[in-house]
Tab-separated table of C-alpha atoms and ligand atoms in Angstrom:
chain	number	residue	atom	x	y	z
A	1	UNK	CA	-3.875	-26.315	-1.164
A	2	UNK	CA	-4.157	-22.576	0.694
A	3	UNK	CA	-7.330	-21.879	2.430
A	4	UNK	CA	-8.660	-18.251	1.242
A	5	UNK	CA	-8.705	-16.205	4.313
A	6	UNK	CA	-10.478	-13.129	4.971
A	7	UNK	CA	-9.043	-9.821	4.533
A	8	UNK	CA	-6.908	-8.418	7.205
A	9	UNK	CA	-8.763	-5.921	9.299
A	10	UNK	CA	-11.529	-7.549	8.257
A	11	UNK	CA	-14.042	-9.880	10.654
A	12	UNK	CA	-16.310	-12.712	10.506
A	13	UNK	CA	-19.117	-12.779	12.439
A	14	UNK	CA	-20.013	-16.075	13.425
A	15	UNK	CA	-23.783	-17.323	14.889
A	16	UNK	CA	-22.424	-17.342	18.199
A	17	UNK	CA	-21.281	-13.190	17.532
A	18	UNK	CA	-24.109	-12.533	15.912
A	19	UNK	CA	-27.042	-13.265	18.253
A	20	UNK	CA	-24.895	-10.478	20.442
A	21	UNK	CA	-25.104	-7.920	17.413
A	22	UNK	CA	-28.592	-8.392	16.680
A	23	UNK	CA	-29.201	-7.925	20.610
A	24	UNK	CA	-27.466	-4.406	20.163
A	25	UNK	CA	-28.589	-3.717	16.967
A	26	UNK	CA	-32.589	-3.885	18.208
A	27	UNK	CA	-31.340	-2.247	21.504
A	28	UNK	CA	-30.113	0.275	19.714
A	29	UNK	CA	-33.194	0.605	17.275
A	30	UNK	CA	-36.040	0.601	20.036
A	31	UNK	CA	-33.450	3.097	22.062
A	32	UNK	CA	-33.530	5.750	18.556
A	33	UNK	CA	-37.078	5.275	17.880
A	34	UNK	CA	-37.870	6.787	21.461
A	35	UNK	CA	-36.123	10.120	20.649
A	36	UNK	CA	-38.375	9.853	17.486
A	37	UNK	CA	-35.361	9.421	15.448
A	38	UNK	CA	-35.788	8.035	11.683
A	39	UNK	CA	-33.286	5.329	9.975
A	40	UNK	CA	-31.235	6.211	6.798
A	41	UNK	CA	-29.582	3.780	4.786
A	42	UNK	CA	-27.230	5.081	2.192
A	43	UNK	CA	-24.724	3.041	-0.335
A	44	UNK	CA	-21.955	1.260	1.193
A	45	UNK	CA	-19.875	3.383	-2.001
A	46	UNK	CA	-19.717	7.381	-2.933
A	47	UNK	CA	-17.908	9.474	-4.949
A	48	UNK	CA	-14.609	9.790	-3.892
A	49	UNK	CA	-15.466	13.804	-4.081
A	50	UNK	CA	-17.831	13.659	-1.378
A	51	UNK	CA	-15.370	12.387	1.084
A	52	UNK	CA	-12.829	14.978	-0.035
A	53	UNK	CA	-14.562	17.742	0.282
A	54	UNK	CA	-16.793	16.600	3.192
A	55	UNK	CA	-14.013	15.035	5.539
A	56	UNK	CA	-11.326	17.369	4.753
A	57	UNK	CA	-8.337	16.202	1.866
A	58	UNK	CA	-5.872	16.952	4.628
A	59	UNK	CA	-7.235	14.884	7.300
A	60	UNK	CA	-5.976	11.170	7.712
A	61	UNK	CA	-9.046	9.436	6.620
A	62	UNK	CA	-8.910	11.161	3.485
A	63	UNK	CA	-5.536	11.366	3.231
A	64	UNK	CA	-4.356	7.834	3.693
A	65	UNK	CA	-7.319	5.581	4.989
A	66	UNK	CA	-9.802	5.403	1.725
A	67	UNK	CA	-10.808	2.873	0.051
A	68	UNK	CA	-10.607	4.153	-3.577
A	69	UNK	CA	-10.886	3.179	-7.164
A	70	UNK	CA	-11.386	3.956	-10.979
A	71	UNK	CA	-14.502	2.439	-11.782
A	72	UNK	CA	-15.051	1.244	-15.513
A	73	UNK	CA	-16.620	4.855	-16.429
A	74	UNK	CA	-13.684	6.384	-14.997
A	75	UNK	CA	-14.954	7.854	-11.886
A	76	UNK	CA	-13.177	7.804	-8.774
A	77	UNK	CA	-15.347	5.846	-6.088
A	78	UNK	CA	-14.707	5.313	-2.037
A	79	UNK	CA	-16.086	2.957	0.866
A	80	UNK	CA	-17.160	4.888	2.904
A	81	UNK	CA	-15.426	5.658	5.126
A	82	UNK	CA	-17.810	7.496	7.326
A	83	UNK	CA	-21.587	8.111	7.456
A	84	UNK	CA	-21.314	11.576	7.862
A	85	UNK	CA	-20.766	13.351	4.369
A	86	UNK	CA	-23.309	10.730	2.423
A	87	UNK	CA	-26.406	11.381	5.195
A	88	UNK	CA	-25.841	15.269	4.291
A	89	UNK	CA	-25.580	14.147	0.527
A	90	UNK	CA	-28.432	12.139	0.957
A	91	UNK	CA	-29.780	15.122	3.113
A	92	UNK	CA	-29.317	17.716	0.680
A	93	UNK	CA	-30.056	15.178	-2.811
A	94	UNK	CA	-33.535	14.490	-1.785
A	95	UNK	CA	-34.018	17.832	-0.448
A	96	UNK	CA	-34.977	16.548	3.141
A	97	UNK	CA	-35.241	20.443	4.633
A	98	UNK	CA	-38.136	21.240	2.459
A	99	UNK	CA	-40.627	18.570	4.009
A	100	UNK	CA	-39.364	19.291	7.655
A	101	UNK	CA	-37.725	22.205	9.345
A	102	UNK	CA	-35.898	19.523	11.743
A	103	UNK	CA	-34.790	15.594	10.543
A	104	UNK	CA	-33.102	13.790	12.934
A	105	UNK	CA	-31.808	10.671	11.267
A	106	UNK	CA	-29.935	7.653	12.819
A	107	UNK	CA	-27.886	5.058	10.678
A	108	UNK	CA	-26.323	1.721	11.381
A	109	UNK	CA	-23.955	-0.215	9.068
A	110	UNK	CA	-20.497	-1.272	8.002
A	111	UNK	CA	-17.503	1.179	7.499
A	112	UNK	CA	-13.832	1.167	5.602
A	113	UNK	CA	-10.890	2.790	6.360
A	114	UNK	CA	-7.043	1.610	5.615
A	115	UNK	CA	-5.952	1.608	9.244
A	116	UNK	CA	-3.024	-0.017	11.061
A	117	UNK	CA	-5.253	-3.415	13.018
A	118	UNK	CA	-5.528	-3.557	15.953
A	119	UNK	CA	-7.344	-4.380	18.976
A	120	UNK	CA	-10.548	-1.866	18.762
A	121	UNK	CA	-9.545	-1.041	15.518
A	122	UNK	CA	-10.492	-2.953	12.104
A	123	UNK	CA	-10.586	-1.498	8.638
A	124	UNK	CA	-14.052	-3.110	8.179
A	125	UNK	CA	-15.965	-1.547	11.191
A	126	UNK	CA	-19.554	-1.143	11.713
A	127	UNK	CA	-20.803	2.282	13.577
A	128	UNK	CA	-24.298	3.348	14.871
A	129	UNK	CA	-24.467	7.745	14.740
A	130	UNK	CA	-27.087	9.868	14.454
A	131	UNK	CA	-27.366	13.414	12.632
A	132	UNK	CA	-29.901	16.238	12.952
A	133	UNK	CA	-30.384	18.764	10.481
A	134	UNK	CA	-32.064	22.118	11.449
A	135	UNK	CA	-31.402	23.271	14.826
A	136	UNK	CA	-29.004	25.772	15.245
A	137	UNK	CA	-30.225	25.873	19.558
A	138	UNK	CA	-27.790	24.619	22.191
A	139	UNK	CA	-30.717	22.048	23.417
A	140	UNK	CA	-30.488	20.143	20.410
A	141	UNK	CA	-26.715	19.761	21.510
A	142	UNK	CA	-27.803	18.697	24.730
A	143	UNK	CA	-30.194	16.016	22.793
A	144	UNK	CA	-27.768	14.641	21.077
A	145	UNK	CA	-25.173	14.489	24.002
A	146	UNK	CA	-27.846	12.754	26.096
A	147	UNK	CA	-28.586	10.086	23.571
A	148	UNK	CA	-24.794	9.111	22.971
A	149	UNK	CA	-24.384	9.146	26.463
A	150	UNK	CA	-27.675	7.173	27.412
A	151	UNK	CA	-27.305	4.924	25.153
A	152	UNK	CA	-24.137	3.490	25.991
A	153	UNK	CA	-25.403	3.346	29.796
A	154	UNK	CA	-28.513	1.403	29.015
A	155	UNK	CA	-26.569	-1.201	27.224
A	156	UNK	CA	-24.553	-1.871	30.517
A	157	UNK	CA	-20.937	0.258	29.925
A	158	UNK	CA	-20.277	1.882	33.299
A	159	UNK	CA	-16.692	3.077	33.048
A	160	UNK	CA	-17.659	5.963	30.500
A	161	UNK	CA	-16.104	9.534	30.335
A	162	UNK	CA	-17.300	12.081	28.072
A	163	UNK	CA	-15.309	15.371	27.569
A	164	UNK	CA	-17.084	18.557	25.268
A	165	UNK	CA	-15.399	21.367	24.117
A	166	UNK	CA	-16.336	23.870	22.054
A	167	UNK	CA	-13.788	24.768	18.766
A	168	UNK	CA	-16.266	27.663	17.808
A	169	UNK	CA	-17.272	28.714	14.049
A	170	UNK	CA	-15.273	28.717	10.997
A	171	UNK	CA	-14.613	32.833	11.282
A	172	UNK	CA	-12.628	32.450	14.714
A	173	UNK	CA	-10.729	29.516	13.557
A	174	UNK	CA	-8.222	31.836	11.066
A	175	UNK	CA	-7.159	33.843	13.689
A	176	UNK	CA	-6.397	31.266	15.817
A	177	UNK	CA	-4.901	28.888	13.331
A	178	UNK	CA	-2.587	32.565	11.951
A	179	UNK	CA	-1.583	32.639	15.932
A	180	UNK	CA	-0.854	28.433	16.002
A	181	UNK	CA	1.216	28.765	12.955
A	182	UNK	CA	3.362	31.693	14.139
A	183	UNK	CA	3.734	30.113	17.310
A	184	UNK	CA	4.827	26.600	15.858
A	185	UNK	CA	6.472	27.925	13.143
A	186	UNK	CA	9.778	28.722	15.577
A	187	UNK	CA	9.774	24.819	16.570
A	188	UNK	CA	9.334	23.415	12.772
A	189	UNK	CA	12.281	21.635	12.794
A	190	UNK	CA	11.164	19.509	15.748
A	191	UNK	CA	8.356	18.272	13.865
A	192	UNK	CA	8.303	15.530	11.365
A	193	UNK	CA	7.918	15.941	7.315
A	194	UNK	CA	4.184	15.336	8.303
A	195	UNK	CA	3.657	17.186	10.831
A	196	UNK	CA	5.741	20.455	8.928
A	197	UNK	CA	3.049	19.717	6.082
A	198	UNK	CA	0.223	19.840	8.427
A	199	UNK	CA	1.500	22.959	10.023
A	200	UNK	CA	2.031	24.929	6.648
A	201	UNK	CA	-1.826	23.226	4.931
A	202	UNK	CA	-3.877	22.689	7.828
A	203	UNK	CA	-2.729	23.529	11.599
A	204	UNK	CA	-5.334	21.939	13.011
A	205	UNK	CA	-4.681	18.633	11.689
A	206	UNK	CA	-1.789	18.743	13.978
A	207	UNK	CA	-3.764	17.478	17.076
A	208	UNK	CA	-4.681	14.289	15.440
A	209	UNK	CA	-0.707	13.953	15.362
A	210	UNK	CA	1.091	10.087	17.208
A	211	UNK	CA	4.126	11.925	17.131
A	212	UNK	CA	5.548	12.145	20.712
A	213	UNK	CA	7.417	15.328	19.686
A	214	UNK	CA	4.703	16.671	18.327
A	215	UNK	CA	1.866	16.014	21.738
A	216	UNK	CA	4.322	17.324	23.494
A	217	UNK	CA	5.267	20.503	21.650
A	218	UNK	CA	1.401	21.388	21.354
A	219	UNK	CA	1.167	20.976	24.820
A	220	UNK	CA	3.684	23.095	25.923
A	221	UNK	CA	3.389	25.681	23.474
A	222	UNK	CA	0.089	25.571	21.671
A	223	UNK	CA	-2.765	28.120	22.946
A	224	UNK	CA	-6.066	26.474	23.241
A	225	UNK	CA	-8.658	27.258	20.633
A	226	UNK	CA	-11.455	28.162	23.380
A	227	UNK	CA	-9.097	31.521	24.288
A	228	UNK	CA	-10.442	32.748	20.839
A	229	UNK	CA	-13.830	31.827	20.303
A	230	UNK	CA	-16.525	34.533	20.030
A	231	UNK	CA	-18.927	35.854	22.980
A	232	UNK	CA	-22.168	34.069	20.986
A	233	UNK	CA	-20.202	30.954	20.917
A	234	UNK	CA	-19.152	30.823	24.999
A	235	UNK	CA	-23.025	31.557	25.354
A	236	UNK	CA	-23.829	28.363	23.379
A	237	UNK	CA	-21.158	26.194	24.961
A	238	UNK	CA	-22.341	27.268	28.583
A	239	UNK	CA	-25.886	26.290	27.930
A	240	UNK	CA	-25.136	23.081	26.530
A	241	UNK	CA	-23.506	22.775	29.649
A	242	UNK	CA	-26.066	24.023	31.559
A	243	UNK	CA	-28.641	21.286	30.200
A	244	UNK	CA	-26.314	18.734	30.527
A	245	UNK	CA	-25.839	19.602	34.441
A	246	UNK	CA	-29.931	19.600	34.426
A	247	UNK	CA	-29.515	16.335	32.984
A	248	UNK	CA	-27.535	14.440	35.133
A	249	UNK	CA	-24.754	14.023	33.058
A	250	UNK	CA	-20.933	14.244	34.235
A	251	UNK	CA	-18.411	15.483	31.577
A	252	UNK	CA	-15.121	16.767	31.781
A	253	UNK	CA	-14.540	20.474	29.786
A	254	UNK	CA	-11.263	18.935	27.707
A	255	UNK	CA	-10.162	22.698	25.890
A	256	UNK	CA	-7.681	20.653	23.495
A	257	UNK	CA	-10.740	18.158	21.596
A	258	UNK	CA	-10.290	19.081	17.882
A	259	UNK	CA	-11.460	16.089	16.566
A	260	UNK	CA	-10.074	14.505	13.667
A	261	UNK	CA	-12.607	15.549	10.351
A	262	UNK	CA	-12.269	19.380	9.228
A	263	UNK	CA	-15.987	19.311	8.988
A	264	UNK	CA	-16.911	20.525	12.888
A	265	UNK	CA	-17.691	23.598	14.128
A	266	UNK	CA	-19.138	25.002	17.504
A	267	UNK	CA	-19.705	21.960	20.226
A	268	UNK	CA	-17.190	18.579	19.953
A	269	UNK	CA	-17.228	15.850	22.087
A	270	UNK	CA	-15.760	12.248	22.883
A	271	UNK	CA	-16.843	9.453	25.098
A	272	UNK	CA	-13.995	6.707	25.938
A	273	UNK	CA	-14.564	3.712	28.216
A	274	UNK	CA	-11.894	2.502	30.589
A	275	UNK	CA	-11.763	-0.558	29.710
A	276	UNK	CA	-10.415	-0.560	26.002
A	277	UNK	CA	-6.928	-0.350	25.400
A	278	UNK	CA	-5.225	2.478	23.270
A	279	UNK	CA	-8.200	2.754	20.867
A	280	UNK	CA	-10.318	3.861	23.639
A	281	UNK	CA	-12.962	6.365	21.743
A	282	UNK	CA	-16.429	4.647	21.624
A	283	UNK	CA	-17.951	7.644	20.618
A	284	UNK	CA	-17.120	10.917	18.804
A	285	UNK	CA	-19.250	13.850	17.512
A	286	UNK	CA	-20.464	17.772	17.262
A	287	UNK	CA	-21.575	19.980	15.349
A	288	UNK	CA	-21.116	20.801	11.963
A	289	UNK	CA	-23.142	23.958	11.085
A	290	UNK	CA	-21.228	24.659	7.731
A	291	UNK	CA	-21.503	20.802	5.906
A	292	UNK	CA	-24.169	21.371	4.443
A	293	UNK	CA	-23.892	24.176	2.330
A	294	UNK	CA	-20.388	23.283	1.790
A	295	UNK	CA	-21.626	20.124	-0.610
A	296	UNK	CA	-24.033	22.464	-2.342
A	297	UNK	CA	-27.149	22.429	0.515
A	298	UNK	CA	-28.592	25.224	2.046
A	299	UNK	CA	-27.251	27.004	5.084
A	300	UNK	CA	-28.643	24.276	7.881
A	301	UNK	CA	-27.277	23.822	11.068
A	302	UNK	CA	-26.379	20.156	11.821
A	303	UNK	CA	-25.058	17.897	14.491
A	304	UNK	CA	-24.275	14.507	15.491
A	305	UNK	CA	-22.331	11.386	16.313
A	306	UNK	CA	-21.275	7.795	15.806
A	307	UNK	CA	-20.612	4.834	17.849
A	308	UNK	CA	-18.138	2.389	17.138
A	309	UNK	CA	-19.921	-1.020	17.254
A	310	UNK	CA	-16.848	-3.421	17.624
A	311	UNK	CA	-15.646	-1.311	20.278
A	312	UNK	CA	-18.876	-1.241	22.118
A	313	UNK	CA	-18.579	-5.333	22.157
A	314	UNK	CA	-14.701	-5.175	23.743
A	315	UNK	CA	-16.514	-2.761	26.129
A	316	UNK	CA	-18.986	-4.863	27.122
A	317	UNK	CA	-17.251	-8.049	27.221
A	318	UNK	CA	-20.728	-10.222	27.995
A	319	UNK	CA	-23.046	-12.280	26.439
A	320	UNK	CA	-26.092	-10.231	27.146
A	321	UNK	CA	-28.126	-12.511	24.298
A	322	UNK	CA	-28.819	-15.675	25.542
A	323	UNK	CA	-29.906	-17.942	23.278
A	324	UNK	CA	-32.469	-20.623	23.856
A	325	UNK	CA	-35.933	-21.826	21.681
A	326	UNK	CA	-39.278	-23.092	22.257
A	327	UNK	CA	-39.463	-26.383	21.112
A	328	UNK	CA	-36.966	-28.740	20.045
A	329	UNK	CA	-39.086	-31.906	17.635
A	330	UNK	CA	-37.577	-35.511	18.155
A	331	UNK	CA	-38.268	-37.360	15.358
A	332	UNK	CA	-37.402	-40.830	14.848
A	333	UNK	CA	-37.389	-41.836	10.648
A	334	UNK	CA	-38.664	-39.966	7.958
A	335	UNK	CA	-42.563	-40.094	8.351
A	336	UNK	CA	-41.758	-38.866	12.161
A	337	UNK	CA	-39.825	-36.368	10.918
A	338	UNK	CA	-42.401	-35.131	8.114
A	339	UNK	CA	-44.755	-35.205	10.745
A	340	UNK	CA	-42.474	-33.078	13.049
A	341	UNK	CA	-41.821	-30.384	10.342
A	342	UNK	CA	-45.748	-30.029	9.563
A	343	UNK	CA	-46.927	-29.194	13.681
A	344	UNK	CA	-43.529	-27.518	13.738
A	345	UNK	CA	-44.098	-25.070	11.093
A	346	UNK	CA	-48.182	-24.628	12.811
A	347	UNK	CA	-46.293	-23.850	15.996
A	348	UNK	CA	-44.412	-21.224	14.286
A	349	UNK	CA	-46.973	-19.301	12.299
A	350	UNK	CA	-49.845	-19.647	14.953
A	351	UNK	CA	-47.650	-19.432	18.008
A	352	UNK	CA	-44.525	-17.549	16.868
A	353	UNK	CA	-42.393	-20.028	18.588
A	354	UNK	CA	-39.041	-20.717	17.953
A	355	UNK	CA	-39.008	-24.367	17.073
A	356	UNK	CA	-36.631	-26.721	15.944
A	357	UNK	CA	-37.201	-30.417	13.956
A	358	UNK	CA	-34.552	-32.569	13.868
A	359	UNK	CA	-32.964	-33.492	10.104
A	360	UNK	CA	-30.015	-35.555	10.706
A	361	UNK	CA	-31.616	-38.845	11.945
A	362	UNK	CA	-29.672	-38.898	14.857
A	363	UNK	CA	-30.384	-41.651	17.835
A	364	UNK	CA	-33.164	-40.882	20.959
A	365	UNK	CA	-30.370	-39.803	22.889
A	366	UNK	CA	-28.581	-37.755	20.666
A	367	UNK	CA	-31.284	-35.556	19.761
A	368	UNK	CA	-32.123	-35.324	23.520
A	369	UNK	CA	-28.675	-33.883	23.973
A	370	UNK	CA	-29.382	-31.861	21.041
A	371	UNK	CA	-32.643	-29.774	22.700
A	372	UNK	CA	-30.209	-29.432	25.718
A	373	UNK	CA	-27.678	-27.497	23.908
A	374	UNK	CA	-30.139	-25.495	22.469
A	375	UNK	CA	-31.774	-24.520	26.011
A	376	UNK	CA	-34.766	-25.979	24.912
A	377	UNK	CA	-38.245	-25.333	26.549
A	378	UNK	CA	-39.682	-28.213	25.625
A	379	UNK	CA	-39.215	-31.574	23.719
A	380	UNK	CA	-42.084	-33.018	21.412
A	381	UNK	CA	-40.939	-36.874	20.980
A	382	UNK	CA	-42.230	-38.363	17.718
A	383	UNK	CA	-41.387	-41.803	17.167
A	384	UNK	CA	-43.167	-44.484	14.895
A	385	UNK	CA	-44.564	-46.301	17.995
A	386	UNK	CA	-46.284	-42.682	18.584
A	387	UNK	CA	-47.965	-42.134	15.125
A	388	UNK	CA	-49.644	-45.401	15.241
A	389	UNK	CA	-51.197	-44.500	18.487
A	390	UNK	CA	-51.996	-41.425	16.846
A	391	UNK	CA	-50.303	-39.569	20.423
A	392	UNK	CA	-46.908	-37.947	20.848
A	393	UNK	CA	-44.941	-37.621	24.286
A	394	UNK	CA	-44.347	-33.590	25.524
A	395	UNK	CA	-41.089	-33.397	27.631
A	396	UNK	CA	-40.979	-30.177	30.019
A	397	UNK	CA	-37.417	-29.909	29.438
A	398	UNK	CA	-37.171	-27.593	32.828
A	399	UNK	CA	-39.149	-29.719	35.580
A	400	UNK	CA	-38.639	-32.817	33.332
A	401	UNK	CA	-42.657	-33.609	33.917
A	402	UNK	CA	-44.089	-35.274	30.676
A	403	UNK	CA	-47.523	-35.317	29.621
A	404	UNK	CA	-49.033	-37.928	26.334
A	405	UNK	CA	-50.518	-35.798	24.006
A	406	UNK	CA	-53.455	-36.770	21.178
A	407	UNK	CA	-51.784	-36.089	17.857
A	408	UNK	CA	-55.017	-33.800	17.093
A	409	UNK	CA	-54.772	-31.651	20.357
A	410	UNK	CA	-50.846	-30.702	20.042
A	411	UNK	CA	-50.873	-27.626	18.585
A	412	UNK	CA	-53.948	-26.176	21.280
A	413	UNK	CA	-51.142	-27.702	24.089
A	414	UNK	CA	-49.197	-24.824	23.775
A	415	UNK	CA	-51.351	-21.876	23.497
A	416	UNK	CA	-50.571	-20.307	26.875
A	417	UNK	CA	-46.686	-21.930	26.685
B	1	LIG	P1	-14.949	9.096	14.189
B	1	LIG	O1	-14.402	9.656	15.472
B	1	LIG	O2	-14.007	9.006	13.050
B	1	LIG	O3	-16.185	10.007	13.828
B	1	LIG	O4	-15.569	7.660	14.441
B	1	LIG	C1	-16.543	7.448	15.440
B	1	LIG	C2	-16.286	6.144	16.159
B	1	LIG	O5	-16.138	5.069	15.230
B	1	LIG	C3	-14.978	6.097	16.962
B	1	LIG	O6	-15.144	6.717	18.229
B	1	LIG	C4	-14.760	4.598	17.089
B	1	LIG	O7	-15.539	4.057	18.138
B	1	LIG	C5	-15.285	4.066	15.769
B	1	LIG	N1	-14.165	3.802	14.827
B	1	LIG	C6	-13.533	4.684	14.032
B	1	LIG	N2	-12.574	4.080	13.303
B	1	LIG	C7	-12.605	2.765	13.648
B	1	LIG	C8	-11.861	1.592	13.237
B	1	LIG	N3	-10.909	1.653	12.319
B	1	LIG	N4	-12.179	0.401	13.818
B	1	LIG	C9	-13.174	0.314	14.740
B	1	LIG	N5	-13.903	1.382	15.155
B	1	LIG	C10	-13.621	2.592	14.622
B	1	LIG	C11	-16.935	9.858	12.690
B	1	LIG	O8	-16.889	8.909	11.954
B	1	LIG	C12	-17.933	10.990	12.513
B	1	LIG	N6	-18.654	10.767	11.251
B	1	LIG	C13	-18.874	11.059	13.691
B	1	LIG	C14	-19.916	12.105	13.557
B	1	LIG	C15	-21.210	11.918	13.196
B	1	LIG	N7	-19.756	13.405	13.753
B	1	LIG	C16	-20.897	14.035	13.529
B	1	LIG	N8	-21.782	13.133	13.174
């Protein structure tokens, strides 16, 4: 008979990944939480509405990538697909302004879009982002760069680039977009059926374009967006700048980051790492001053990012949780092994030690070879020979010294271990 397999694009995590997830995910908790940045958890499924008119219904997660179905009360519902658009629901729903001026969430959890697999790229992905509502000020730009960029540091990733750009506010965007489509409009028939849709609905949708013919035919002829921005907005760009020279931390000024979701406005920005293949964006974000009011908010200013967790992994390539426990309990037949679970569970609850009794009645040697595997500090041998003398044997399992312990004094034995 067939195995069921998991769905493509899809991953298990296994013990052996997920002692190096929960490393990250508490590195990346303690890491928030000294910014003095709150968790949000919102449903794993929206409205299909919010993504539409969040994300943009000509962009390619919306377009192509969504999860989506009629639900028995005929509604249409998504994955999510992004964090984004439900935090500002969320945001807005519970009317998060009116107890602060300034929120500055984080989130961590699993995402869905219909992509092509690949390495780096899944369609069930898991991303770590933060979003700030309420400062419209360059240094909470500089904030948020620093923590994407910090972050990723900390955890060990050295070869890192981050590029900002700045695609100014929604006003300056129709000129340049009327000049993009002129310009492009000469060269349609080098584009494909796609692309001549994107060109005619949404011109900016163009730099998200895989078409060769396409790259190549923006770069040749396309005018950057930063010839067009407003006075206000070079001001804001240069002092994010400015703050992140203060700070110690390199970018590259890349004029031609659009980003892929019609929601941004003002600062963008992109870290890759070196090491990943094609999918080489660990990080993407800005600001995104109009969201808000655009799902029925009030005017807020708003900006953030979001970390791909699976690519963070490739990145990293290490083990950097090792795993190993306190105690490992040989027990030899049952009344050993009732005895093992009782001091076991004392250990745990007094001590908080990690400890570990043995349940398959395996031999002396066995279970030996069992506390090695699991890096064990130390053995407590319990065998029936020990419970009539009322003593049990302690095995230092890193000098190998071993001391006879009274059955009544085990538990004090390890109050300084
Ligand atoms: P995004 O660029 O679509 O932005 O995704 C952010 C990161 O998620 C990417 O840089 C990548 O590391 C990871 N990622 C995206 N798709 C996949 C996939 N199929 N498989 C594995 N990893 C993936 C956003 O989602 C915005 N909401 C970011 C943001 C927050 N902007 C402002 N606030």
């Amino acid at each position: 008979m067939n195995i069921i397999r998991n769905i493509k694009g899809s991953k298990d995590l296994l013990p052996s990944d997920v002692c190096n997830w929960q490393a990250l995910e508490s590195a990346i908790h303690n890491f928030t939480k000294k910014f003095g940045y709150k968790e949000i958890r919102t449903p794993i499924f929206e409205e299909s509405s919010l993504f539409e008119r969040g994300v943009g219904a000509d962009t390619d997660i919306v377009n192509k990538e969504m999860y989506s179905w009629m639900d028995q009360g005929n509604k249409s519902l998504t994955l999510r697909p992004e964090l984004t658009a439900p935090v500002v629901r969320a945001y807005i729903q519970h009317e998060l302004g009116k107890l602060n001026p300034i929120n500055k969430l984080y989130y961590l959890g699993p995402l869905f879009r219909r992509e092509r697999p690949q390495k780096g790229r899944q369609r069930q992905f898991h991303q770590f982002g933060v979003e700030v509502f309420g400062s419209p000020f360059p240094e909470q730009d500089a904030e948020v760069i620093l923590m994407a960029y910090s972050l990723l540091k900390s955890l060990g990733l050295n070869q890192i680039n981050l590029e900002i750009n700045t695609i100014g506010s929604q006003d300056n965007r129709a000129e340049y977009i009327s000049i993009l489509q002129n310009i492009l409009n000469d060269y349609r028939t080098h584009l494909s059926s796609l692309d001549q849709q994107r060109l005619d609905k949404n011109p900016l949708r163009l730099f998200d374009s895989k078409d060769p013919k396409c790259i190549e035919l923006l770069e040749d002829k396309a005018p950057t967006m930063y010839k067009y921005i407003s006075k206000d907005d070079r001001e804001h760009f240069s002092s994010v700048c400015t703050m992140l020279d203060a700070l110690s931390i390199p970018y590259v000024h890349n004029e031609r980051l659009v980003r892929g979701l019609d929601y941004y406005t003002h600062t963008t920005f992109e870290i890759t790492s070196k090491s990943l293949g094609s999918q080489d964006a660990i990080c993407g974000g800005g600001r995104y001053d109009g969201l808000v009011e655009q799902l029925g908010g009030p005017v807020t200013p708003a900006i953030g990012f979001a970390a791909g967790i699976e690519r963070i992994m490739l990145a990293l390539d290490t083990d950097f949780a090792g795993e190993s426990i306190d105690i490992f309990i040989v027990a030899m037949g049952s009344e050993a092994i009732q005895f093992g679970m009782q001091i076991a569970q004392e250990l745990r609850l007094k001590y908080n030690l990690v400890v570990v009794v043995e349940t398959l009645q395996r031999s002396l040697r066995s279970q030996m070879r069992e506390a090695n595997r699991l890096s064990a500090k130390y053995c407590i041998i319990i065998g029936q020979d020990e419970i009539n003398k009322a003593t049990m044997m302690v095995k230092n399992m890193q000098d190998g010294s071993q001391d006879d312990i009274n059955k009544s004094d085990i538990i004090n034995y390890f109050i300084n271990k």
